[in-house]
Short mmCIF file of C-alpha atoms in Angstrom, two decimals:
data_model
loop_
_atom_site.label_atom_id
_atom_site.label_comp_id
_atom_site.label_asym_id
_atom_site.label_seq_id
_atom_site.Cartn_x
_atom_site.Cartn_y
_atom_site.Cartn_z
CA UNK A 6 4.31 -10.04 6.51
CA UNK A 7 2.13 -8.26 9.09
CA UNK A 8 4.42 -5.22 9.06
CA UNK A 9 4.34 -5.03 5.26
CA UNK A 10 0.54 -5.24 5.34
CA UNK A 11 0.27 -2.38 7.85
CA UNK A 12 2.51 -0.22 5.63
CA UNK A 13 0.26 -0.87 2.63
CA UNK A 14 -2.99 -0.23 4.55
CA UNK A 15 -1.66 3.08 5.90
CA UNK A 16 -0.75 4.19 2.38
CA UNK A 17 -4.10 3.00 0.97
CA UNK A 18 -6.15 5.10 3.40
CA UNK A 19 -4.02 8.20 2.88
CA UNK A 20 -3.93 7.96 -0.91
CA UNK A 21 -7.66 7.29 -1.28
CA UNK A 22 -8.59 10.41 0.66
CA UNK A 23 -5.95 12.53 -1.06
CA UNK A 24 -7.08 11.47 -4.56
CA UNK A 25 -10.61 12.72 -3.90
CA UNK A 26 -9.40 16.05 -2.51
CA UNK A 27 -6.96 16.62 -5.38
CA UNK A 28 -9.68 16.03 -7.96
CA UNK A 29 -11.92 18.48 -6.12
CA UNK A 30 -9.10 21.05 -6.29
CA UNK A 31 -8.71 20.43 -10.03
CA UNK A 32 -12.43 20.95 -10.64
CA UNK A 33 -12.29 24.30 -8.83
CA UNK A 34 -9.16 25.69 -10.51
CA UNK A 35 -8.50 23.69 -13.68
CA UNK A 36 -4.86 23.27 -12.60
CA UNK A 37 -2.85 20.88 -14.81
CA UNK A 38 -0.62 20.01 -11.87
CA UNK A 39 -3.63 19.14 -9.74
CA UNK A 40 -4.96 16.81 -12.44
CA UNK A 41 -1.55 15.12 -12.68
CA UNK A 42 -1.53 14.73 -8.93
CA UNK A 43 -5.03 13.25 -9.11
CA UNK A 44 -3.77 10.65 -11.59
CA UNK A 45 -0.84 10.08 -9.25
CA UNK A 46 -2.97 9.48 -6.15
CA UNK A 47 -5.48 7.30 -8.00
CA UNK A 48 -2.60 5.13 -9.22
CA UNK A 49 -1.17 5.04 -5.69
CA UNK A 50 -4.53 3.85 -4.33
CA UNK A 51 -4.78 1.15 -6.98
CA UNK A 52 -1.20 0.25 -6.19
CA UNK A 53 -2.07 -0.52 -2.56
CA UNK A 54 -5.05 -2.64 -3.62
CA UNK A 55 -2.82 -4.74 -5.90
CA UNK A 56 -0.19 -5.10 -3.17
CA UNK A 57 -2.78 -6.27 -0.64
CA UNK A 58 -3.99 -8.86 -3.16
CA UNK A 59 -0.39 -9.96 -3.64
CA UNK A 60 0.16 -10.29 0.12
CA UNK A 61 -3.03 -12.30 0.55
CA UNK A 62 -2.43 -14.55 -2.47
CA UNK A 63 1.25 -14.98 -1.70
CA UNK A 64 0.42 -16.21 1.81
CA UNK A 65 -1.45 -19.27 0.54
CA UNK A 66 -0.11 -22.66 1.56
CA UNK A 67 1.81 -24.79 -0.90
CA UNK A 68 -0.26 -27.17 -3.02
CA UNK A 69 0.31 -30.02 -5.46
CA UNK A 70 0.28 -27.56 -8.37
CA UNK A 71 2.52 -25.07 -6.53
CA UNK A 72 4.78 -27.21 -4.31
CA UNK A 73 6.94 -24.25 -3.28
CA UNK A 74 4.05 -21.98 -2.42
CA UNK A 75 2.68 -18.77 -3.95
CA UNK A 76 5.34 -16.32 -2.75
CA UNK A 77 6.08 -15.00 -6.24
CA UNK A 78 2.52 -13.62 -6.40
CA UNK A 79 3.80 -10.53 -4.58
CA UNK A 80 6.42 -10.00 -7.30
CA UNK A 81 3.79 -10.43 -10.02
CA UNK A 82 1.30 -7.96 -8.53
CA UNK A 83 4.05 -5.47 -7.82
CA UNK A 84 5.08 -5.79 -11.48
CA UNK A 85 1.46 -5.10 -12.50
CA UNK A 86 1.56 -1.97 -10.35
CA UNK A 87 4.56 -0.65 -12.26
CA UNK A 88 3.21 -1.42 -15.72
CA UNK A 89 -0.54 -0.82 -15.46
CA UNK A 90 -0.79 1.86 -12.81
CA UNK A 91 2.35 3.96 -12.72
CA UNK A 92 3.05 3.58 -16.42
CA UNK A 93 -0.46 4.66 -17.44
CA UNK A 94 -0.76 7.38 -14.78
CA UNK A 95 2.71 8.70 -15.62
CA UNK A 96 1.95 8.81 -19.33
CA UNK A 97 -1.40 10.57 -18.84
CA UNK A 98 0.15 13.09 -16.44
CA UNK A 99 3.07 13.85 -18.75
CA UNK A 100 0.78 14.14 -21.77
CA UNK A 101 -1.54 16.53 -19.93
CA UNK A 102 1.42 18.63 -18.76
CA UNK A 103 2.87 18.75 -22.29
CA UNK A 104 -0.47 19.85 -23.75
CA UNK A 105 -0.76 22.53 -21.08
CA UNK A 106 2.70 23.83 -22.04
CA UNK A 107 1.90 23.86 -25.75
CA UNK A 108 -1.63 25.26 -25.30
CA UNK A 109 -1.59 27.35 -22.10
CA UNK A 110 -4.84 28.59 -20.63
CA UNK A 111 -5.32 31.60 -18.32
CA UNK A 112 -4.77 31.04 -14.62
CA UNK A 113 -8.13 30.51 -12.92
CA UNK A 114 -8.99 33.27 -10.44
CA UNK A 115 -12.25 31.74 -9.19
CA UNK A 116 -13.51 31.48 -5.64
CA UNK A 117 -15.03 28.78 -3.46
CA UNK A 118 -17.53 28.89 -0.62
CA UNK A 119 -17.43 26.65 2.42
CA UNK A 120 -19.68 26.98 5.48
CA UNK A 121 -20.72 30.45 4.34
CA UNK A 122 -17.14 31.68 3.87
CA UNK A 123 -15.90 32.69 0.42
CA UNK A 124 -12.20 32.45 -0.44
CA UNK A 125 -9.93 32.07 -3.52
CA UNK A 126 -10.31 28.59 -5.01
CA UNK A 127 -6.56 28.16 -5.18
CA UNK A 128 -6.54 27.95 -1.39
CA UNK A 129 -8.16 24.54 -1.79
CA UNK A 130 -5.16 23.42 -3.84
CA UNK A 131 -2.73 24.72 -1.25
CA UNK A 132 -4.60 22.99 1.58
CA UNK A 133 -4.94 19.69 -0.27
CA UNK A 134 -1.29 19.58 -1.32
CA UNK A 135 -0.01 20.52 2.13
CA UNK A 136 -2.29 17.88 3.63
CA UNK A 137 -1.02 15.36 1.07
CA UNK A 138 2.56 16.06 2.10
CA UNK A 139 1.65 15.47 5.76
CA UNK A 140 -0.22 12.22 4.99
CA UNK A 141 2.56 10.95 2.73
CA UNK A 142 5.16 11.81 5.35
CA UNK A 143 3.32 9.56 7.81
CA UNK A 144 3.07 6.71 5.28
CA UNK A 145 6.73 7.22 4.31
CA UNK A 146 7.78 6.98 7.94
CA UNK A 147 6.16 3.54 8.25
CA UNK A 148 7.64 2.36 4.96
CA UNK A 149 11.08 3.66 5.94
CA UNK A 150 10.88 1.73 9.22
CA UNK A 151 10.17 -1.42 7.20
CA UNK A 152 13.14 -0.76 4.93
CA UNK A 153 15.42 -0.11 7.89
CA UNK A 154 14.38 -3.40 9.44
CA UNK A 155 15.45 -5.24 6.26
CA UNK A 156 18.70 -3.26 6.10
CA UNK A 157 19.61 -4.15 9.68
CA UNK A 158 18.57 -7.78 9.27
CA UNK A 159 20.73 -8.28 6.18
CA UNK A 160 23.48 -5.85 7.24
CA UNK A 161 23.22 -3.82 4.03
CA UNK A 162 25.02 -0.49 3.72
CA UNK A 163 21.87 1.58 3.13
CA UNK A 164 18.84 2.25 0.96
CA UNK A 165 20.70 1.96 -2.36
CA UNK A 166 21.95 -1.56 -1.60
CA UNK A 167 18.54 -2.51 -0.19
CA UNK A 168 16.80 -1.38 -3.39
CA UNK A 169 19.10 -3.61 -5.45
CA UNK A 170 18.97 -6.70 -3.23
CA UNK A 171 15.72 -6.81 -1.26
CA UNK A 172 13.02 -9.36 -2.05
CA UNK A 173 10.49 -7.51 0.12
CA UNK A 174 8.91 -5.75 -2.87
CA UNK A 175 5.80 -4.74 -0.92
CA UNK A 176 7.70 -2.48 1.45
CA UNK A 177 10.08 -1.39 -1.33
CA UNK A 178 7.17 -0.33 -3.54
CA UNK A 179 5.42 1.50 -0.72
CA UNK A 180 8.62 3.31 0.28
CA UNK A 181 9.47 4.43 -3.26
CA UNK A 182 5.88 5.38 -4.00
CA UNK A 183 5.57 7.50 -0.83
CA UNK A 184 8.86 9.25 -1.58
CA UNK A 185 7.72 10.12 -5.09
CA UNK A 186 4.28 11.13 -3.80
CA UNK A 187 5.85 13.69 -1.48
CA UNK A 188 8.06 14.99 -4.30
CA UNK A 189 5.08 15.18 -6.66
CA UNK A 190 2.98 17.10 -4.16
CA UNK A 191 5.92 19.46 -3.66
CA UNK A 192 6.27 20.06 -7.42
CA UNK A 193 2.54 20.70 -7.73
CA UNK A 194 2.53 23.10 -4.77
CA UNK A 195 5.39 25.14 -6.20
CA UNK A 196 3.89 25.11 -9.71
CA UNK A 197 0.41 26.18 -8.55
CA UNK A 198 1.84 28.92 -6.33
CA UNK A 199 4.15 30.36 -8.99
CA UNK A 200 1.40 30.37 -11.62
CA UNK A 201 -0.96 32.10 -9.21
CA UNK A 202 1.70 34.60 -8.08
CA UNK A 203 2.97 35.50 -11.58
CA UNK A 204 -0.20 34.92 -13.56
CA UNK A 205 1.81 32.69 -15.95
CA UNK A 206 0.36 29.15 -16.38
CA UNK A 207 3.70 27.71 -17.58
CA UNK A 208 4.82 26.86 -14.02
CA UNK A 209 1.71 24.80 -13.35
CA UNK A 210 2.10 23.00 -16.70
CA UNK A 211 5.79 22.23 -16.16
CA UNK A 212 4.99 20.82 -12.72
CA UNK A 213 2.42 18.49 -14.32
CA UNK A 214 4.98 17.31 -16.89
CA UNK A 215 7.63 16.68 -14.22
CA UNK A 216 5.18 14.64 -12.14
CA UNK A 217 4.39 12.47 -15.16
CA UNK A 218 8.05 11.91 -16.05
CA UNK A 219 8.82 11.04 -12.43
CA UNK A 220 6.03 8.46 -12.37
CA UNK A 221 7.21 6.85 -15.60
CA UNK A 222 10.77 6.73 -14.26
CA UNK A 223 9.54 4.93 -11.15
CA UNK A 224 7.53 2.51 -13.31
CA UNK A 225 10.68 1.49 -15.20
CA UNK A 226 12.78 1.11 -12.02
CA UNK A 227 10.13 -0.94 -10.21
CA UNK A 228 9.49 -3.18 -13.23
CA UNK A 229 13.24 -3.85 -13.50
CA UNK A 230 13.52 -4.79 -9.83
CA UNK A 231 10.57 -7.18 -10.05
CA UNK A 232 11.91 -8.75 -13.25
CA UNK A 233 14.97 -10.08 -11.47
CA UNK A 234 12.78 -11.75 -8.84
CA UNK A 235 10.16 -13.11 -11.24
CA UNK A 236 12.73 -14.94 -13.36
CA UNK A 237 14.32 -16.56 -10.29
CA UNK A 238 17.14 -14.69 -8.55
CA UNK A 239 19.50 -16.17 -5.99
CA UNK A 240 20.25 -14.81 -2.54
CA UNK A 241 22.74 -11.92 -2.32
CA UNK A 242 26.35 -13.11 -2.56
CA UNK A 243 27.14 -12.32 1.08
CA UNK A 244 24.24 -14.45 2.33
CA UNK A 245 25.16 -17.31 0.00
CA UNK A 246 28.75 -17.20 1.25
CA UNK A 247 27.55 -17.52 4.84
CA UNK A 248 25.45 -20.58 3.99
CA UNK A 249 28.36 -22.12 2.06
CA UNK A 250 30.63 -21.52 5.06
CA UNK A 251 28.23 -23.40 7.33
CA UNK A 252 28.27 -26.39 4.97
CA UNK A 253 32.05 -26.38 4.50
CA UNK A 254 32.69 -26.26 8.27
CA UNK A 255 30.06 -28.87 9.09
CA UNK A 256 31.37 -32.05 10.70
CA UNK A 257 31.95 -34.79 8.10
CA UNK A 258 31.81 -32.53 5.04
CA UNK A 259 34.75 -32.78 2.66
CA UNK A 260 33.70 -30.22 0.06
CA UNK A 261 30.77 -28.65 -1.76
CA UNK A 262 30.20 -30.04 -5.25
CA UNK A 263 27.30 -27.76 -6.20
CA UNK A 264 25.33 -25.09 -4.36
CA UNK A 265 22.30 -23.01 -5.45
CA UNK A 266 19.66 -20.73 -3.95
CA UNK A 267 16.43 -19.44 -5.50
CA UNK A 268 14.06 -16.80 -4.11
CA UNK A 269 10.42 -17.95 -4.31
CA UNK A 270 8.93 -15.12 -2.24
CA UNK A 271 9.83 -12.25 0.11
CA UNK A 272 10.66 -14.75 2.90
CA UNK A 273 10.82 -17.98 0.89
CA UNK A 274 14.24 -19.17 -0.27
CA UNK A 275 15.02 -22.65 -1.56
CA UNK A 276 18.56 -23.99 -1.00
CA UNK A 277 20.01 -27.01 -2.79
CA UNK A 278 23.48 -28.44 -2.21
CA UNK A 279 25.41 -31.40 -3.56
CA UNK A 280 27.91 -32.23 -0.82
CA UNK A 281 30.85 -34.65 -0.77
CA UNK A 282 31.05 -36.22 2.70
CA UNK A 283 34.03 -38.03 4.19
CA UNK A 284 34.32 -41.71 3.32
CA UNK A 285 33.21 -44.38 5.75
CA UNK A 286 30.07 -42.69 7.08
CA UNK A 287 27.28 -45.24 7.65
CA UNK A 288 23.91 -44.72 5.95
CA UNK A 289 22.02 -44.05 9.21
CA UNK A 290 24.67 -41.56 10.33
CA UNK A 291 24.64 -39.91 6.90
CA UNK A 292 20.88 -39.35 7.12
CA UNK A 293 21.29 -37.79 10.56
CA UNK A 294 24.09 -35.50 9.37
CA UNK A 295 22.02 -34.32 6.39
CA UNK A 296 19.06 -33.54 8.64
CA UNK A 297 21.27 -31.60 11.05
CA UNK A 298 22.91 -29.71 8.19
CA UNK A 299 19.54 -28.75 6.70
CA UNK A 300 18.34 -27.52 10.10
CA UNK A 301 21.53 -25.47 10.55
CA UNK A 302 21.00 -23.71 7.21
CA UNK A 303 17.37 -22.91 8.00
CA UNK A 304 18.36 -21.55 11.40
CA UNK A 305 21.15 -19.41 9.91
CA UNK A 306 18.87 -17.53 7.51
CA UNK A 307 15.26 -16.69 8.39
CA UNK A 308 14.30 -16.50 4.69
CA UNK A 309 15.24 -20.13 4.00
CA UNK A 310 12.13 -22.32 4.06
CA UNK A 311 13.37 -25.49 2.34
CA UNK A 312 16.78 -27.17 2.01
CA UNK A 313 17.76 -30.15 -0.13
CA UNK A 314 21.17 -31.69 0.57
CA UNK A 315 22.31 -34.45 -1.81
CA UNK A 316 25.35 -36.52 -0.77
CA UNK A 317 27.96 -37.04 -3.48
CA UNK A 318 30.02 -40.16 -2.80
CA UNK A 319 33.16 -40.51 -4.82
CA UNK A 320 31.79 -39.36 -8.17
CA UNK A 321 32.36 -36.21 -10.11
CA UNK A 322 29.58 -33.81 -10.90
CA UNK A 323 28.95 -32.93 -14.53
CA UNK A 324 30.36 -29.47 -13.84
CA UNK A 325 33.60 -30.90 -12.44
CA UNK A 326 33.95 -33.36 -15.33
CA UNK A 327 33.60 -30.53 -17.82
CA UNK A 328 36.32 -28.61 -16.07
#
């Protein structure tokens, strides 16, 4: 949790400063790409605010009304990020880029003055975009470290598998956002430079359109990933198999009748198991075995916060009867 929060705070500081500088560059040059990048950085900044709210709200203790805690708050706020921020910012950026393509305007050749020195205004764009790439690289490094920690902890093959299976949406969102932010700044830098070099505004306009389309693509991908967690996804198959193995090999267990897991937050997994124990186990011994089994499951997986084991003595489950 603390590591995810530090990733978000680092991105928040960088994106807030970059948004102001990009807008200043747009005012000086009228660049469509710079306006798209301003939308991009403003949405990134709002993104971090929502994620911090999700982290804070999701860390609340369980209550009578929410007996399994508030862990899904992080999924909800991350979903809001994808729909409200990236969707809107992506649409506005793409629309502005499209309009700039259809109705091109001359490339601005103005100048700016700073501390008594006068220079081409486009230099502000170059400086801001290069600075943005540096800032985003720093934020991306922290987010990547968080992703690598999850990959090593769960023994996933790489980033692709992590994106599909992770429940740490805070770090996932920050990592994807920082990657796209670097790509967007790169598109804008190339577009601004080519338009300035050739005198043709089409390059700047195309860069703005690409940034918008990229943002909307990310919005769809992030919303899809949060959907699976909001509606109640189970642990990855490999982790479930390990927990099932522990139960099956536990002393006194005959077989598993039913087994389920549900993710309630980034580090909050509920496990339920109906277990058929060997005959002849006394009630007091049965209670002790169940307690030991529950402790073993919690110890085996750091994300498991609650385990319910129900003994099944000599009766079929509804699933078995149906079969």
